[in-house]
Structure formats: C-alpha cells, structure tokens
C-alpha cells in the first residue's frame, strides 16, 4: 500500500521560512512520475502549489513563484518544498501528491494526510 508521510508544517511569522518533506513508501510494480504539493485553505478549493516530474521539470503556481522551491530525492523517494518569505495568505493545509505509473495505461494518484502551515501577520 502506497503511503505518503508529510512533515515540516507549523506556525511561522510572516517573512519566515519552512521546509516541508514528504516520504513515499510501499510502491511496488510501478514508478513515481510527478510529485507535487497542493494546499487547501479554509473555504477554498485545493490548489496546486508546485510539482516536479521524474526528469526534474518544475511547475509553480504564480502566487509562489520566486518564494517556494520544490525538489526531490529519488534515492529516498522524498519530495521537499522550501517555502521562503511566507505570507498569511500561504496559510493552509499542505498535501503531498504522487503519481505512480504502473503501465502505459495505468497511473494512480496518491495523497498524504496533510500538514498544517500557519503564517501569522
């Protein structure tokens, strides 16, 4: 069973930094393609924050460009999100997402349990 375990959330003052980590395990018979971070603030839809493909191509939401950096360690099957210059509007539950490709026709997506990030003004 695929499991994604996130860590690194917490409370930080505006302008501060946090680093989120997400470790994947239980992946058998497939390979991880894209890893991503999403967030959901109260009363809002879940949105993509950043994603990174197996080849290292990254994609960021406009609201975090220049402040957040996504990276991955394929040997540890871990994805990171370095968040700098945090603002109160970054407050949300952050979710890790993994796309696991089992065949040319089958790709499954898995989610972590979420980690709370709160930025005080």
mmCIF file of C-alpha atoms in Angstrom:
data_model
loop_
_atom_site.group_PDB
_atom_site.id
_atom_site.type_symbol
_atom_site.label_atom_id
_atom_site.label_comp_id
_atom_site.label_asym_id
_atom_site.label_seq_id
_atom_site.Cartn_x
_atom_site.Cartn_y
_atom_site.Cartn_z
ATOM 1 C CA UNK A 1 0.000 0.000 0.000
ATOM 2 C CA UNK A 2 1.404 3.360 -1.028
ATOM 3 C CA UNK A 3 1.911 5.764 1.841
ATOM 4 C CA UNK A 4 2.953 9.405 1.763
ATOM 5 C CA UNK A 5 4.060 10.879 5.066
ATOM 6 C CA UNK A 6 4.446 14.632 5.299
ATOM 7 C CA UNK A 7 6.355 16.616 7.889
ATOM 8 C CA UNK A 8 7.646 20.107 8.494
ATOM 9 C CA UNK A 9 4.493 22.155 8.888
ATOM 10 C CA UNK A 10 3.945 24.563 11.736
ATOM 11 C CA UNK A 11 3.458 28.154 12.813
ATOM 12 C CA UNK A 12 5.742 30.862 11.481
ATOM 13 C CA UNK A 13 5.703 34.643 11.409
ATOM 14 C CA UNK A 14 5.258 36.483 8.129
ATOM 15 C CA UNK A 15 8.528 36.650 6.251
ATOM 16 C CA UNK A 16 9.746 33.390 7.745
ATOM 17 C CA UNK A 17 10.556 30.046 6.162
ATOM 18 C CA UNK A 18 9.502 26.439 6.450
ATOM 19 C CA UNK A 19 10.582 23.264 4.698
ATOM 20 C CA UNK A 20 8.071 20.537 4.061
ATOM 21 C CA UNK A 21 9.076 16.931 3.400
ATOM 22 C CA UNK A 22 7.082 14.025 2.044
ATOM 23 C CA UNK A 23 8.427 10.480 2.067
ATOM 24 C CA UNK A 24 6.818 7.785 -0.065
ATOM 25 C CA UNK A 25 6.793 4.082 0.659
ATOM 26 C CA UNK A 26 5.008 0.906 -0.385
ATOM 27 C CA UNK A 27 5.439 1.454 -4.100
ATOM 28 C CA UNK A 28 5.629 -1.895 -5.867
ATOM 29 C CA UNK A 29 5.283 -2.652 -9.522
ATOM 30 C CA UNK A 30 5.357 0.961 -10.572
ATOM 31 C CA UNK A 31 7.469 4.064 -10.749
ATOM 32 C CA UNK A 32 6.865 7.525 -9.397
ATOM 33 C CA UNK A 33 6.321 10.077 -12.117
ATOM 34 C CA UNK A 34 5.289 13.519 -10.915
ATOM 35 C CA UNK A 35 5.451 14.585 -7.273
ATOM 36 C CA UNK A 36 3.588 17.631 -6.144
ATOM 37 C CA UNK A 37 2.424 19.818 -3.306
ATOM 38 C CA UNK A 38 -1.126 21.126 -3.086
ATOM 39 C CA UNK A 39 -2.766 23.287 -0.472
ATOM 40 C CA UNK A 40 -6.248 23.948 0.764
ATOM 41 C CA UNK A 41 -7.227 26.965 2.803
ATOM 42 C CA UNK A 42 -10.497 27.084 4.768
ATOM 43 C CA UNK A 43 -13.431 27.619 2.453
ATOM 44 C CA UNK A 44 -11.310 27.285 -0.677
ATOM 45 C CA UNK A 45 -10.631 24.571 -3.200
ATOM 46 C CA UNK A 46 -7.449 22.560 -3.143
ATOM 47 C CA UNK A 47 -4.894 24.119 -5.475
ATOM 48 C CA UNK A 48 -1.571 23.121 -6.959
ATOM 49 C CA UNK A 49 1.397 24.815 -5.325
ATOM 50 C CA UNK A 50 4.295 23.139 -7.105
ATOM 51 C CA UNK A 51 5.121 19.955 -8.967
ATOM 52 C CA UNK A 52 8.239 18.224 -10.218
ATOM 53 C CA UNK A 53 8.460 15.496 -12.829
ATOM 54 C CA UNK A 54 10.732 12.474 -12.751
ATOM 55 C CA UNK A 55 13.012 14.338 -15.124
ATOM 56 C CA UNK A 56 13.221 17.341 -12.831
ATOM 57 C CA UNK A 57 10.918 19.748 -14.667
ATOM 58 C CA UNK A 58 9.167 22.026 -12.199
ATOM 59 C CA UNK A 59 5.906 23.924 -12.257
ATOM 60 C CA UNK A 60 4.759 26.557 -9.754
ATOM 61 C CA UNK A 61 1.611 28.455 -9.002
ATOM 62 C CA UNK A 62 2.042 32.123 -9.870
ATOM 63 C CA UNK A 63 1.440 33.094 -6.250
ATOM 64 C CA UNK A 64 4.531 31.221 -5.028
ATOM 65 C CA UNK A 65 6.990 31.744 -7.877
ATOM 66 C CA UNK A 66 10.263 33.121 -6.594
ATOM 67 C CA UNK A 67 9.444 32.201 -2.986
ATOM 68 C CA UNK A 68 8.946 28.431 -2.992
ATOM 69 C CA UNK A 69 11.249 25.738 -4.361
ATOM 70 C CA UNK A 70 10.298 22.123 -4.959
ATOM 71 C CA UNK A 71 12.899 19.382 -5.151
ATOM 72 C CA UNK A 72 13.059 15.595 -4.959
ATOM 73 C CA UNK A 73 15.480 12.932 -3.860
ATOM 74 C CA UNK A 74 14.758 9.816 -5.909
ATOM 75 C CA UNK A 75 17.006 7.614 -3.794
ATOM 76 C CA UNK A 76 14.977 8.459 -0.700
ATOM 77 C CA UNK A 77 11.688 8.744 -2.627
ATOM 78 C CA UNK A 78 11.146 12.083 -0.956
ATOM 79 C CA UNK A 79 9.884 15.415 -2.187
ATOM 80 C CA UNK A 80 10.606 18.718 -0.473
ATOM 81 C CA UNK A 81 9.045 22.166 -0.546
ATOM 82 C CA UNK A 82 11.221 25.015 0.654
ATOM 83 C CA UNK A 83 8.975 27.955 1.459
ATOM 84 C CA UNK A 84 10.543 31.379 1.963
ATOM 85 C CA UNK A 85 9.051 34.815 2.512
ATOM 86 C CA UNK A 86 5.874 33.234 3.815
ATOM 87 C CA UNK A 87 2.773 35.395 3.957
ATOM 88 C CA UNK A 88 -0.521 34.991 5.850
ATOM 89 C CA UNK A 89 -2.231 34.043 2.586
ATOM 90 C CA UNK A 90 0.008 30.955 2.451
ATOM 91 C CA UNK A 91 -1.827 29.586 5.474
ATOM 92 C CA UNK A 92 -3.391 26.267 4.528
ATOM 93 C CA UNK A 93 -3.179 22.520 4.878
ATOM 94 C CA UNK A 94 -0.469 21.330 2.508
ATOM 95 C CA UNK A 95 -0.855 17.945 0.844
ATOM 96 C CA UNK A 96 1.741 15.827 -0.898
ATOM 97 C CA UNK A 97 0.708 14.066 -4.088
ATOM 98 C CA UNK A 98 2.412 11.295 -6.047
ATOM 99 C CA UNK A 99 1.592 9.970 -9.483
ATOM 100 C CA UNK A 100 2.663 6.339 -9.771
ATOM 101 C CA UNK A 101 2.830 4.853 -13.247
ATOM 102 C CA UNK A 102 2.160 1.129 -13.389
ATOM 103 C CA UNK A 103 1.880 0.778 -17.151
ATOM 104 C CA UNK A 104 1.385 2.881 -20.258
ATOM 105 C CA UNK A 105 -2.320 2.908 -19.451
ATOM 106 C CA UNK A 106 -2.397 2.972 -15.665
ATOM 107 C CA UNK A 107 -1.330 5.852 -13.469
ATOM 108 C CA UNK A 108 -2.638 6.196 -9.930
ATOM 109 C CA UNK A 109 -2.502 9.260 -7.734
ATOM 110 C CA UNK A 110 -1.911 9.107 -4.007
ATOM 111 C CA UNK A 111 -2.260 11.734 -1.303
ATOM 112 C CA UNK A 112 -0.632 12.356 2.026
ATOM 113 C CA UNK A 113 -2.611 13.157 5.144
ATOM 114 C CA UNK A 114 -1.759 16.854 5.032
ATOM 115 C CA UNK A 115 0.304 19.140 7.216
ATOM 116 C CA UNK A 116 -0.856 22.479 8.573
ATOM 117 C CA UNK A 117 1.071 25.624 7.733
ATOM 118 C CA UNK A 118 0.033 28.766 9.590
ATOM 119 C CA UNK A 119 1.620 32.140 8.897
ATOM 120 C CA UNK A 120 0.935 34.893 11.404
ATOM 121 C CA UNK A 121 0.906 38.546 10.439
#
